Structure formats: structure tokens, C-alpha cells
Coordinates of N, CA and C in Angstrom, one line a residue:
M1 N 0.8 -1.2 0.0 CA 0.0 0.0 0.0 C 0.9 1.3 0.0
R2 N 0.6 2.2 -0.9 CA 1.4 3.4 -1.0 C 1.3 4.3 0.2
K3 N 2.5 4.8 0.7 CA 2.5 5.8 1.8 C 2.6 7.2 1.2
Y4 N 1.7 8.0 1.6 CA 1.6 9.4 1.1 C 2.5 10.3 1.9
S5 N 3.4 11.1 1.2 CA 4.2 12.1 1.8 C 3.3 13.3 2.2
F6 N 3.9 14.2 2.9 CA 3.1 15.5 3.2 C 2.7 16.2 2.0
L7 N 3.6 16.3 1.0 CA 3.3 17.0 -0.3 C 2.2 16.3 -1.1
D8 N 2.3 14.9 -1.0 CA 1.2 14.1 -1.7 C -0.1 14.5 -1.1
K9 N -0.2 14.6 0.2 CA -1.4 14.8 0.9 C -2.0 16.2 0.6
V10 N -1.1 17.2 0.5 CA -1.5 18.5 0.1 C -2.0 18.5 -1.3
Q11 N -1.3 17.9 -2.2 CA -1.8 17.8 -3.6 C -3.1 17.1 -3.7
L12 N -3.3 16.1 -2.9 CA -4.6 15.4 -3.0 C -5.8 16.3 -2.4
K13 N -5.5 17.0 -1.4 CA -6.5 17.9 -0.8 C -6.9 19.0 -1.8
L14 N -5.9 19.5 -2.5 CA -6.1 20.6 -3.5 C -6.9 20.0 -4.7
I15 N -6.5 18.8 -5.1 CA -7.3 18.2 -6.3 C -8.7 18.0 -5.9
Y16 N -9.0 17.5 -4.7 CA -10.4 17.2 -4.3 C -11.1 18.5 -4.1
L17 N -10.4 19.6 -3.5 CA -11.1 20.8 -3.3 C -11.5 21.5 -4.7
S18 N -10.5 21.5 -5.6 CA -10.8 22.1 -6.9 C -11.9 21.3 -7.7
A19 N -11.9 20.0 -7.5 CA -13.0 19.2 -8.1 C -14.4 19.6 -7.6
K20 N -14.4 19.7 -6.3 CA -15.7 20.2 -5.6 C -16.1 21.5 -6.1
K21 N -15.2 22.5 -6.2 CA -15.5 23.8 -6.7 C -15.9 23.8 -8.2
L22 N -15.5 22.8 -8.9 CA -15.9 22.7 -10.3 C -17.3 22.0 -10.5
G23 N -17.9 21.7 -9.4 CA -19.2 21.1 -9.5 C -19.2 19.6 -9.7
L24 N -18.1 18.9 -9.4 CA -17.9 17.5 -9.5 C -18.4 16.8 -8.3
A25 N -19.0 15.6 -8.5 CA -19.4 14.8 -7.3 C -18.9 13.4 -7.5
Y26 N -18.4 12.8 -6.5 CA -17.9 11.4 -6.5 C -19.0 10.4 -6.3
I27 N -19.4 9.8 -7.3 CA -20.6 8.9 -7.3 C -20.2 7.5 -7.8
G28 N -20.5 6.5 -6.9 CA -20.2 5.2 -7.3 C -18.8 4.9 -7.8
G29 N -17.8 5.6 -7.2 CA -16.4 5.4 -7.6 C -15.9 6.2 -8.7
H30 N -16.7 7.2 -9.2 CA -16.2 8.0 -10.3 C -16.7 9.4 -10.2
F31 N -15.9 10.4 -10.7 CA -16.3 11.8 -10.6 C -17.2 12.1 -11.8
V32 N -18.3 12.9 -11.5 CA -19.2 13.3 -12.6 C -19.5 14.8 -12.3
K33 N -19.6 15.6 -13.3 CA -20.1 17.0 -13.1 C -21.6 17.0 -13.1
T34 N -22.2 17.3 -12.0 CA -23.6 17.1 -11.8 C -24.4 18.4 -12.1
N35 N -23.8 19.5 -12.0 CA -24.6 20.8 -12.1 C -24.9 21.2 -13.5
C36 N -24.6 20.2 -14.5 CA -25.0 20.5 -15.9 C -26.0 19.4 -16.4
L37 N -26.5 18.6 -15.4 CA -27.4 17.5 -15.8 C -28.9 17.8 -15.6
D38 N -29.7 17.3 -16.5 CA -31.2 17.4 -16.3 C -31.6 16.3 -15.4
K39 N -32.9 16.2 -15.1 CA -33.5 15.2 -14.3 C -33.5 13.8 -15.0
T40 N -33.6 13.8 -16.3 CA -33.5 12.6 -17.1 C -32.3 12.6 -17.9
I41 N -31.4 11.6 -17.9 CA -30.2 11.6 -18.6 C -30.0 10.3 -19.3
S42 N -29.2 10.4 -20.4 CA -28.8 9.2 -21.1 C -27.4 8.8 -20.6
M43 N -27.1 7.5 -20.5 CA -25.9 7.1 -19.9 C -25.5 5.7 -20.4
I44 N -24.2 5.5 -20.5 CA -23.6 4.2 -20.9 C -22.6 3.8 -19.9
D45 N -22.6 2.6 -19.4 CA -21.7 2.2 -18.3 C -20.9 1.0 -18.9
L46 N -19.6 1.2 -19.2 CA -18.8 0.1 -19.8 C -17.9 -0.5 -18.6
G47 N -18.1 -1.7 -18.4 CA -17.4 -2.3 -17.2 C -18.2 -2.1 -16.0
A48 N -19.5 -2.6 -16.0 CA -20.4 -2.3 -14.9 C -20.1 -3.0 -13.6
N49 N -19.3 -4.1 -13.7 CA -19.0 -4.8 -12.5 C -20.2 -5.2 -11.7
R50 N -20.4 -4.7 -10.5 CA -21.6 -5.0 -9.7 C -22.7 -4.0 -9.8
G51 N -22.5 -3.0 -10.7 CA -23.6 -2.1 -11.0 C -23.6 -0.9 -10.0
V52 N -22.6 -0.7 -9.2 CA -22.6 0.4 -8.2 C -22.7 1.7 -8.9
F53 N -22.0 2.0 -10.0 CA -22.0 3.3 -10.6 C -23.4 3.6 -11.1
Y54 N -24.0 2.8 -12.0 CA -25.2 3.2 -12.6 C -26.4 3.2 -11.7
E55 N -26.3 2.3 -10.7 CA -27.4 2.3 -9.7 C -27.3 3.5 -8.8
S56 N -26.1 4.0 -8.5 CA -25.9 5.2 -7.7 C -26.4 6.4 -8.5
I57 N -26.1 6.5 -9.8 CA -26.6 7.6 -10.6 C -28.1 7.5 -10.7
G58 N -28.7 6.3 -10.8 CA -30.1 6.1 -10.9 C -30.9 6.5 -9.7
K59 N -30.2 6.6 -8.6 CA -30.9 7.1 -7.4 C -31.1 8.6 -7.4
L60 N -30.3 9.3 -8.3 CA -30.3 10.7 -8.4 C -31.0 11.2 -9.6
Y61 N -31.0 10.4 -10.7 CA -31.6 10.9 -12.0 C -32.4 9.7 -12.6
S62 N -33.3 10.1 -13.4 CA -33.9 9.0 -14.3 C -33.0 8.8 -15.4
I63 N -32.6 7.5 -15.6 CA -31.5 7.2 -16.6 C -32.1 6.3 -17.7
K64 N -31.6 6.5 -18.9 CA -31.9 5.6 -20.0 C -30.5 5.3 -20.7
G65 N -30.4 4.1 -21.2 CA -29.2 3.7 -21.9 C -28.9 2.2 -21.6
F66 N -27.6 1.9 -21.4 CA -27.3 0.5 -21.1 C -25.9 0.4 -20.4
C67 N -25.7 -0.8 -19.9 CA -24.4 -1.2 -19.3 C -23.9 -2.4 -19.9
V68 N -22.6 -2.7 -19.8 CA -21.9 -3.9 -20.3 C -21.0 -4.5 -19.3
E69 N -21.1 -5.8 -19.1 CA -20.2 -6.5 -18.2 C -19.8 -7.9 -18.8
A70 N -18.5 -8.2 -18.8 CA -18.0 -9.4 -19.5 C -18.0 -10.6 -18.5
N71 N -17.9 -10.3 -17.2 CA -17.9 -11.4 -16.3 C -19.3 -12.0 -16.1
R72 N -19.6 -13.2 -16.6 CA -20.9 -13.7 -16.6 C -21.6 -13.7 -15.2
Q73 N -20.8 -14.1 -14.2 CA -21.4 -14.1 -12.8 C -21.9 -12.7 -12.4
L74 N -21.0 -11.7 -12.7 CA -21.4 -10.4 -12.3 C -22.5 -9.8 -13.1
Y75 N -22.5 -10.2 -14.4 CA -23.6 -9.8 -15.3 C -24.9 -10.3 -14.9
E76 N -25.0 -11.5 -14.4 CA -26.3 -12.1 -14.0 C -26.8 -11.4 -12.8
G77 N -26.0 -10.8 -12.0 CA -26.5 -10.1 -10.8 C -26.9 -8.6 -11.0
L78 N -26.7 -8.1 -12.3 CA -27.0 -6.7 -12.6 C -28.5 -6.5 -12.8
S79 N -29.0 -5.4 -12.3 CA -30.4 -5.1 -12.5 C -30.6 -4.4 -13.9
D80 N -31.7 -4.6 -14.5 CA -32.0 -3.8 -15.7 C -33.5 -3.6 -15.8
N81 N -33.8 -2.7 -16.7 CA -35.3 -2.4 -16.9 C -35.4 -1.9 -18.4
S82 N -36.6 -1.6 -18.8 CA -36.9 -1.2 -20.2 C -36.1 0.0 -20.6
D83 N -35.7 0.9 -19.7 CA -35.0 2.1 -20.1 C -33.5 2.0 -20.0
F84 N -33.1 1.0 -19.2 CA -31.6 0.8 -19.0 C -31.3 -0.7 -19.1
K85 N -30.7 -1.1 -20.3 CA -30.5 -2.5 -20.6 C -29.1 -2.9 -20.1
K86 N -28.9 -4.2 -20.2 CA -27.6 -4.7 -19.8 C -27.2 -5.7 -20.9
Y87 N -25.9 -5.7 -21.2 CA -25.3 -6.6 -22.2 C -24.2 -7.4 -21.6
H88 N -24.1 -8.7 -21.9 CA -23.0 -9.5 -21.5 C -22.0 -9.5 -22.6
G89 N -20.7 -9.2 -22.3 CA -19.7 -9.2 -23.3 C -18.6 -8.1 -23.0
A90 N -17.7 -8.0 -23.9 CA -16.6 -7.0 -23.7 C -16.7 -6.0 -24.8
V91 N -16.5 -4.7 -24.5 CA -16.5 -3.7 -25.5 C -15.0 -3.5 -25.9
C92 N -14.8 -3.6 -27.2 CA -13.4 -3.4 -27.8 C -13.5 -2.7 -29.1
D93 N -12.7 -3.1 -30.1 CA -12.6 -2.4 -31.4 C -13.1 -3.3 -32.5
F94 N -13.8 -4.4 -32.2 CA -14.4 -5.3 -33.2 C -15.6 -6.0 -32.7
D95 N -16.4 -6.5 -33.6 CA -17.6 -7.4 -33.2 C -17.2 -8.8 -33.4
G96 N -17.6 -9.7 -32.5 CA -17.3 -11.1 -32.6 C -17.2 -11.8 -31.2
E97 N -16.0 -12.4 -31.0 CA -15.7 -13.0 -29.7 C -14.3 -12.7 -29.3
T98 N -14.0 -12.7 -28.0 CA -12.7 -12.5 -27.5 C -12.4 -13.3 -26.2
R99 N -11.2 -13.5 -25.9 CA -10.8 -14.2 -24.7 C -10.8 -13.2 -23.6
F100 N -11.3 -13.6 -22.4 CA -11.4 -12.7 -21.3 C -10.8 -13.4 -20.1
S101 N -9.9 -12.7 -19.4 CA -9.2 -13.3 -18.2 C -10.0 -12.8 -17.0
I102 N -10.5 -13.8 -16.2 CA -11.1 -13.5 -14.9 C -10.1 -13.5 -13.8
S103 N -10.0 -12.3 -13.2 CA -9.0 -12.1 -12.1 C -9.6 -12.5 -10.8
Q104 N -8.7 -12.8 -9.9 CA -9.2 -13.1 -8.5 C -9.7 -11.8 -7.8
N105 N -9.3 -10.7 -8.3 CA -9.9 -9.4 -8.0 C -10.9 -9.1 -9.1
D106 N -12.2 -9.2 -8.9 CA -13.1 -9.1 -10.0 C -13.1 -7.8 -10.6
E107 N -12.6 -6.7 -10.0 CA -12.5 -5.4 -10.6 C -11.4 -5.3 -11.6
A108 N -10.5 -6.4 -11.7 CA -9.3 -6.3 -12.6 C -9.5 -7.3 -13.8
S109 N -10.6 -8.0 -13.9 CA -10.8 -9.0 -15.0 C -10.7 -8.2 -16.3
S110 N -10.1 -8.8 -17.3 CA -9.8 -8.0 -18.5 C -9.5 -8.9 -19.7
I111 N -9.6 -8.3 -20.9 CA -9.1 -8.8 -22.1 C -7.5 -8.8 -22.0
N112 N -7.0 -7.8 -21.3 CA -5.6 -7.6 -21.2 C -5.1 -8.5 -20.0
K113 N -4.4 -9.6 -20.4 CA -4.0 -10.6 -19.4 C -3.0 -10.0 -18.4
T114 N -2.2 -9.1 -18.9 CA -1.2 -8.5 -18.0 C -1.9 -7.8 -16.8
I115 N -3.0 -7.1 -17.1 CA -3.7 -6.4 -16.0 C -4.4 -7.4 -15.1
A116 N -5.1 -8.3 -15.7 CA -5.8 -9.3 -14.9 C -4.8 -10.1 -14.0
S117 N -3.6 -10.3 -14.5 CA -2.6 -11.2 -13.8 C -2.1 -10.4 -12.6
A118 N -2.3 -9.1 -12.5 CA -1.8 -8.4 -11.3 C -2.3 -8.9 -10.0
W119 N -3.5 -9.5 -10.1 CA -4.1 -10.2 -8.9 C -4.4 -11.6 -9.1
N120 N -3.7 -12.2 -10.1 CA -3.8 -13.6 -10.5 C -5.1 -13.9 -11.2
V121 N -5.0 -14.7 -12.3 CA -6.1 -15.1 -13.1 C -6.6 -16.4 -12.7
S122 N -7.9 -16.5 -12.4 CA -8.6 -17.7 -12.0 C -9.0 -18.6 -13.2
E123 N -9.4 -17.9 -14.3 CA -9.8 -18.7 -15.5 C -9.9 -17.8 -16.7
Q124 N -9.8 -18.4 -17.9 CA -10.0 -17.6 -19.1 C -11.3 -18.2 -19.8
V125 N -12.1 -17.3 -20.3 CA -13.3 -17.7 -21.0 C -13.4 -16.9 -22.3
T126 N -14.3 -17.4 -23.2 CA -14.6 -16.7 -24.4 C -15.9 -15.9 -24.2
V127 N -15.9 -14.6 -24.5 CA -17.1 -13.8 -24.3 C -17.5 -13.1 -25.6
P128 N -18.7 -12.6 -25.8 CA -19.0 -11.8 -27.0 C -18.2 -10.5 -26.9
A129 N -17.8 -10.0 -28.1 CA -17.1 -8.7 -28.2 C -17.9 -7.8 -29.1
F130 N -18.0 -6.5 -28.7 CA -18.8 -5.5 -29.4 C -18.0 -4.2 -29.6
K131 N -18.2 -3.6 -30.7 CA -17.9 -2.2 -30.8 C -18.9 -1.4 -30.1
L132 N -18.5 -0.3 -29.5 CA -19.4 0.6 -28.8 C -20.5 1.1 -29.7
V133 N -20.2 1.5 -30.9 CA -21.2 2.0 -31.8 C -22.3 0.9 -32.2
T134 N -21.8 -0.4 -32.2 CA -22.8 -1.5 -32.4 C -23.8 -1.5 -31.4
L135 N -23.4 -1.4 -30.1 CA -24.4 -1.5 -29.0 C -25.2 -0.2 -28.9
M136 N -24.7 0.9 -29.3 CA -25.5 2.1 -29.3 C -26.6 2.0 -30.4
K137 N -26.3 1.5 -31.5 CA -27.3 1.3 -32.5 C -28.4 0.3 -32.1
Q138 N -27.9 -0.8 -31.5 CA -28.9 -1.8 -31.0 C -29.8 -1.2 -29.9
S139 N -29.3 -0.2 -29.2 CA -30.1 0.4 -28.1 C -30.8 1.7 -28.6
D140 N -30.8 2.0 -29.9 CA -31.4 3.2 -30.4 C -30.8 4.4 -29.9
I141 N -29.5 4.4 -29.6 CA -28.8 5.6 -29.2 C -27.8 6.0 -30.4
Y142 N -28.0 7.1 -31.0 CA -27.3 7.5 -32.2 C -26.4 8.7 -32.0
D143 N -26.6 9.5 -31.0 CA -25.7 10.7 -30.9 C -25.5 11.1 -29.4
E144 N -26.4 12.0 -28.9 CA -26.1 12.6 -27.6 C -26.2 11.6 -26.5
V145 N -25.1 11.6 -25.7 CA -25.1 10.8 -24.4 C -24.5 11.7 -23.3
D146 N -25.3 11.8 -22.2 CA -24.8 12.7 -21.2 C -23.6 12.2 -20.4
I147 N -23.6 10.9 -20.1 CA -22.4 10.3 -19.4 C -22.0 9.0 -20.0
L148 N -20.7 8.9 -20.3 CA -20.1 7.6 -20.7 C -19.1 7.2 -19.6
K149 N -19.3 6.1 -18.9 CA -18.3 5.6 -17.9 C -17.5 4.5 -18.5
V150 N -16.2 4.6 -18.5 CA -15.4 3.6 -19.1 C -14.4 3.0 -18.0
D151 N -14.6 1.8 -17.6 CA -13.7 1.1 -16.6 C -13.5 -0.3 -17.1
I152 N -12.7 -0.5 -18.1 CA -12.6 -1.8 -18.8 C -11.2 -2.3 -18.9
E153 N -10.4 -1.9 -17.9 CA -9.1 -2.6 -17.6 C -8.2 -2.7 -18.8
G154 N -7.9 -1.5 -19.4 CA -6.9 -1.5 -20.5 C -7.5 -1.4 -21.9
S155 N -8.8 -1.9 -22.0 CA -9.4 -1.9 -23.3 C -9.9 -0.5 -23.7
E156 N -9.8 0.5 -22.8 CA -10.3 1.8 -23.1 C -9.6 2.4 -24.3
I157 N -8.3 2.1 -24.5 CA -7.5 2.7 -25.6 C -8.1 2.2 -26.9
A158 N -8.3 0.9 -27.0 CA -8.9 0.3 -28.3 C -10.3 0.9 -28.6
V159 N -11.1 1.1 -27.5 CA -12.4 1.6 -27.7 C -12.3 3.0 -28.3
F160 N -11.5 3.9 -27.6 CA -11.4 5.2 -28.1 C -10.8 5.3 -29.5
E161 N -9.8 4.5 -29.8 CA -9.2 4.5 -31.1 C -10.2 4.0 -32.2
S162 N -11.2 3.2 -31.8 CA -12.2 2.7 -32.8 C -13.2 3.8 -33.2
L163 N -13.3 4.9 -32.4 CA -14.3 5.9 -32.6 C -13.7 7.1 -33.4
S164 N -14.5 7.6 -34.3 CA -14.1 8.9 -35.0 C -14.2 10.0 -34.0
D165 N -13.6 11.2 -34.4 CA -13.7 12.4 -33.6 C -15.2 12.8 -33.4
Q166 N -16.0 12.6 -34.5 CA -17.4 12.9 -34.4 C -18.1 12.0 -33.4
E167 N -17.8 10.7 -33.5 CA -18.4 9.8 -32.5 C -18.0 10.0 -31.1
L168 N -16.7 10.4 -30.9 CA -16.3 10.8 -29.5 C -17.1 12.0 -29.0
S169 N -17.4 12.9 -29.9 CA -18.2 14.1 -29.5 C -19.6 13.8 -29.2
Y170 N -20.1 12.6 -29.4 CA -21.5 12.2 -29.0 C -21.6 12.4 -27.5
F171 N -20.5 12.2 -26.7 CA -20.5 12.1 -25.3 C -20.2 13.4 -24.6
R172 N -21.1 13.9 -23.8 CA -20.9 15.2 -23.1 C -19.9 15.1 -22.0
Q173 N -19.9 14.0 -21.3 CA -18.8 13.8 -20.3 C -18.5 12.3 -20.3
I174 N -17.2 12.0 -20.1 CA -16.6 10.7 -20.1 C -15.8 10.5 -18.8
T175 N -16.3 9.7 -18.0 CA -15.5 9.4 -16.8 C -14.8 8.1 -17.0
V176 N -13.4 8.1 -17.0 CA -12.7 6.9 -17.5 C -11.5 6.6 -16.5
E177 N -11.2 5.4 -16.4 CA -10.0 4.9 -15.7 C -9.0 4.4 -16.8
F178 N -7.9 5.1 -17.0 CA -6.8 4.6 -17.8 C -6.0 3.7 -17.0
H179 N -5.3 2.7 -17.6 CA -4.7 1.6 -16.8 C -3.2 1.5 -17.1
E180 N -2.5 2.6 -17.5 CA -1.1 2.5 -17.7 C -0.3 2.3 -16.4
F181 N -1.0 2.5 -15.3 CA -0.4 2.2 -14.0 C -0.2 0.7 -13.7
L182 N -1.0 -0.1 -14.5 CA -0.9 -1.5 -14.4 C -0.1 -2.2 -15.6
D183 N -0.1 -1.5 -16.7 CA 0.6 -2.0 -17.9 C 1.3 -0.9 -18.6
D184 N 2.6 -0.8 -18.4 CA 3.4 0.3 -18.9 C 3.3 0.4 -20.4
D185 N 3.0 -0.7 -21.1 CA 2.9 -0.7 -22.6 C 1.7 0.3 -23.0
L186 N 0.8 0.6 -22.1 CA -0.3 1.5 -22.4 C 0.0 3.0 -22.2
R187 N 1.2 3.3 -21.7 CA 1.5 4.7 -21.3 C 1.5 5.6 -22.5
Q188 N 2.2 5.4 -23.6 CA 2.2 6.3 -24.7 C 0.8 6.4 -25.4
A189 N 0.1 5.3 -25.4 CA -1.2 5.3 -26.0 C -2.2 6.1 -25.2
T190 N -2.0 6.1 -23.9 CA -2.8 6.9 -23.0 C -2.5 8.4 -23.2
Y191 N -1.3 8.8 -23.3 CA -0.9 10.2 -23.6 C -1.5 10.6 -25.0
R192 N -1.5 9.7 -26.0 CA -2.1 10.1 -27.3 C -3.6 10.3 -27.2
A193 N -4.2 9.4 -26.4 CA -5.7 9.5 -26.2 C -6.0 10.8 -25.6
L194 N -5.3 11.2 -24.5 CA -5.6 12.5 -23.8 C -5.3 13.7 -24.7
S195 N -4.3 13.6 -25.5 CA -4.0 14.7 -26.4 C -5.0 14.8 -27.5
R196 N -5.5 13.7 -27.9 CA -6.6 13.7 -28.9 C -7.9 14.4 -28.4
F197 N -8.3 14.0 -27.1 CA -9.4 14.6 -26.5 C -9.3 16.1 -26.4
S198 N -8.1 16.5 -26.0 CA -7.9 17.9 -25.9 C -8.0 18.6 -27.2
S199 N -7.5 18.0 -28.3 CA -7.5 18.6 -29.6 C -8.9 18.8 -30.2
I200 N -9.8 17.9 -29.7 CA -11.2 18.0 -30.3 C -12.1 18.8 -29.3
G201 N -11.5 19.4 -28.3 CA -12.3 20.3 -27.5 C -12.7 19.9 -26.1
F202 N -12.3 18.7 -25.6 CA -12.6 18.3 -24.3 C -11.7 18.9 -23.2
K203 N -12.3 19.3 -22.1 CA -11.6 19.7 -21.0 C -11.2 18.4 -20.2
I204 N -9.9 18.4 -19.7 CA -9.4 17.2 -19.1 C -9.2 17.5 -17.6
I205 N -9.9 16.7 -16.7 CA -9.7 16.9 -15.3 C -9.2 15.6 -14.7
V206 N -8.0 15.6 -14.3 CA -7.4 14.4 -13.7 C -7.5 14.4 -12.2
T207 N -8.2 13.5 -11.6 CA -8.5 13.5 -10.2 C -7.7 12.5 -9.4
S208 N -6.8 11.7 -10.0 CA -5.9 10.8 -9.4 C -4.6 11.6 -9.1
T209 N -3.8 11.2 -8.0 CA -2.6 12.0 -7.7 C -1.4 11.6 -8.6
E210 N -1.5 10.4 -9.2 CA -0.4 10.0 -10.1 C -1.0 9.2 -11.2
K211 N -0.4 9.4 -12.4 CA -0.8 8.7 -13.6 C -2.3 9.1 -13.9
F212 N -3.1 8.2 -14.5 CA -4.4 8.7 -15.0 C -5.5 7.6 -14.7
S213 N -5.5 7.2 -13.4 CA -6.5 6.2 -13.0 C -7.8 6.8 -12.8
E214 N -7.9 8.1 -12.7 CA -9.2 8.8 -12.5 C -9.2 10.0 -13.4
V215 N -10.0 10.0 -14.5 CA -10.0 11.2 -15.4 C -11.5 11.5 -15.8
L216 N -11.8 12.8 -15.8 CA -13.1 13.2 -16.3 C -12.9 14.1 -17.5
L217 N -13.5 13.7 -18.6 CA -13.4 14.5 -19.9 C -14.8 15.2 -20.1
L218 N -14.7 16.5 -20.3 CA -15.9 17.3 -20.4 C -15.9 17.9 -21.8
R219 N -17.0 17.7 -22.6 CA -17.1 18.3 -23.9 C -17.2 19.8 -23.8
N220 N -16.8 20.5 -24.9 CA -16.6 21.9 -24.8 C -17.9 22.7 -24.6
D221 N -19.1 22.0 -24.9 CA -20.3 22.7 -24.7 C -20.8 22.7 -23.2
I222 N -20.1 22.0 -22.3 CA -20.3 22.1 -20.9 C -19.6 23.4 -20.4
K223 N -20.3 24.4 -20.2 CA -19.7 25.7 -19.9 C -19.3 25.9 -18.4
F224 N -18.2 26.6 -18.2 CA -17.8 26.9 -16.9 C -18.1 28.4 -16.6
S225 N -18.5 28.6 -15.3 CA -18.6 30.0 -14.9 C -17.2 30.6 -14.7
F226 N -17.1 31.9 -14.5 CA -15.8 32.5 -14.3 C -15.1 31.9 -13.1
F227 N -15.9 31.7 -12.0 CA -15.4 31.1 -10.8 C -14.9 29.7 -11.1
E228 N -15.6 28.9 -11.9 CA -15.2 27.5 -12.2 C -13.9 27.6 -13.0
W229 N -13.8 28.5 -14.0 CA -12.6 28.6 -14.8 C -11.4 28.9 -13.9
C230 N -11.5 29.7 -12.9 CA -10.4 30.0 -12.0 C -10.0 28.7 -11.3
W231 N -10.9 27.9 -10.8 CA -10.6 26.7 -10.1 C -10.1 25.6 -11.1
Y232 N -10.5 25.7 -12.4 CA -10.0 24.8 -13.4 C -8.5 25.0 -13.6
F233 N -8.1 26.3 -13.7 CA -6.7 26.6 -13.9 C -5.9 26.2 -12.6
V234 N -6.5 26.4 -11.4 CA -5.8 25.9 -10.2 C -5.6 24.4 -10.3
H235 N -6.6 23.7 -10.7 CA -6.5 22.2 -10.8 C -5.5 21.8 -11.8
Q236 N -5.4 22.4 -12.9 CA -4.4 22.1 -13.9 C -3.0 22.3 -13.4
L237 N -2.8 23.4 -12.7 CA -1.5 23.6 -12.1 C -1.1 22.6 -11.1
V238 N -2.1 22.2 -10.2 CA -1.9 21.2 -9.2 C -1.6 19.8 -9.8
R239 N -2.3 19.5 -10.8 CA -2.2 18.1 -11.3 C -1.5 18.0 -12.6
H240 N -2.1 18.2 -13.7 CA -1.5 18.1 -15.1 C -2.2 19.1 -16.0
K241 N -1.4 19.6 -17.0 CA -2.0 20.5 -18.0 C -1.7 19.9 -19.4
F242 N -2.8 19.9 -20.2 CA -2.7 19.4 -21.6 C -3.0 20.5 -22.5

């Protein structure tokens, strides 16, 4: 377990303070900007695990959309309804089937065996594989999505690279865990992904103290007040600037 120095603790306090001043809320393990949401929102949850995130959001808003989980046992335990569907499988950059490593830490199960092996792999199984746009079309979602949550243990890079700039701009905010902290081979690809988001107009808010395990991407039509812009610049100085 990492030991935080005094400076680390100061940095963490400033990151969380600026996040709060920016109107972010920590919900179900992820940061979301809540002061720009209506009562009914569209949402996609990739890597639903036990459903904590979308169920927590569902207590605050009326949600429509879908979630995806590749671990069959976890998938079976997920709730769904007519407005929020669930799919069993892995989201990646192709449609078909893929091998999926189930980790002894169920939050680390992944297509990426290096990541799953960090907590030991209990078994490997074959699961359906989907492009994100394929599932969006099946769910009659063609453009505007209020929240996209991506926690898919290394596959986030392939998913983002499979989408055009226009398709990425369907999402008003993307709360994502990048996993270069578990697989160094993903480091340069993570930097490229963040640079790409910046180039197409997303604001980048990194809420982890090191690397990019907690990132919120905000589309440029999510406006900041003058007060929020001030805290955004503070946050960028404290953490990272792109």
C-alpha cells in the first residue's frame, strides 16, 4: 500500500477541493459533473462490475441507456429495466468474440491478461465482443449521451481509437480509468488519447494523484462560470496540464 508524503497529501486535498469547486461529485467510484445534468439523462456504463455506478446515478436521476459487463457471474447479478438495458460481453474495437481473463480481484478482470494477472487469473473464458457503436445502434442511441463511464481494464484505448472524432463528440462527459499504471505498454497510447481529446475540445480533469487512473473528460459545450474557470486553472497547475 502506497505511503503518502506530506506534499502528496497537500496535492490530494487541492485536487479534491478544486474538483468540488468545479461542481464534480464522486458517485459510485467515479467523478461526474452534476450541475449540468437534467433530471432525465442518457448514460452508458462500460465495465459495470456489480452495478454500483449506474445504480448510484439512478438514485439521483432518471436514466436511460445501457451497461456492459463481461464477467458472466457479475452480469447475472445486474439489474435492468426497459429504459436501461444490460449486455453480456466485452467492448473493444471489433464485433465477434474475444478471450477474457477473470482475475481473483473481480475489478481487474480483463481482455488484457497483464492487467488481470496483477491479482492472479482464476480462469479464461470466451465472451461476446462488441464495438461501442454497435451497442449504441442496438439500443437506439445514435448521438447525444450525457455520461459515458469507461472502466474496462486497459481496453479503453482500443475503444477510443475505434471511434471517430465525431463519434467521441457524442458524449458530453466521459469518466474513465486509464490503466497504464498496471501495464506500462499503455503509457504512450494513454498520452495520445488524452492529447486527442484535448485537440477536439474536451476539458481534461485528472483527479488521481499520479498517472491517469481517474479522469473526467468534459465536452466543450459544458460551460464553466468565471469562478469555475479559476478553479480549473488551479486544478491544472496542481495536477496536469494538456
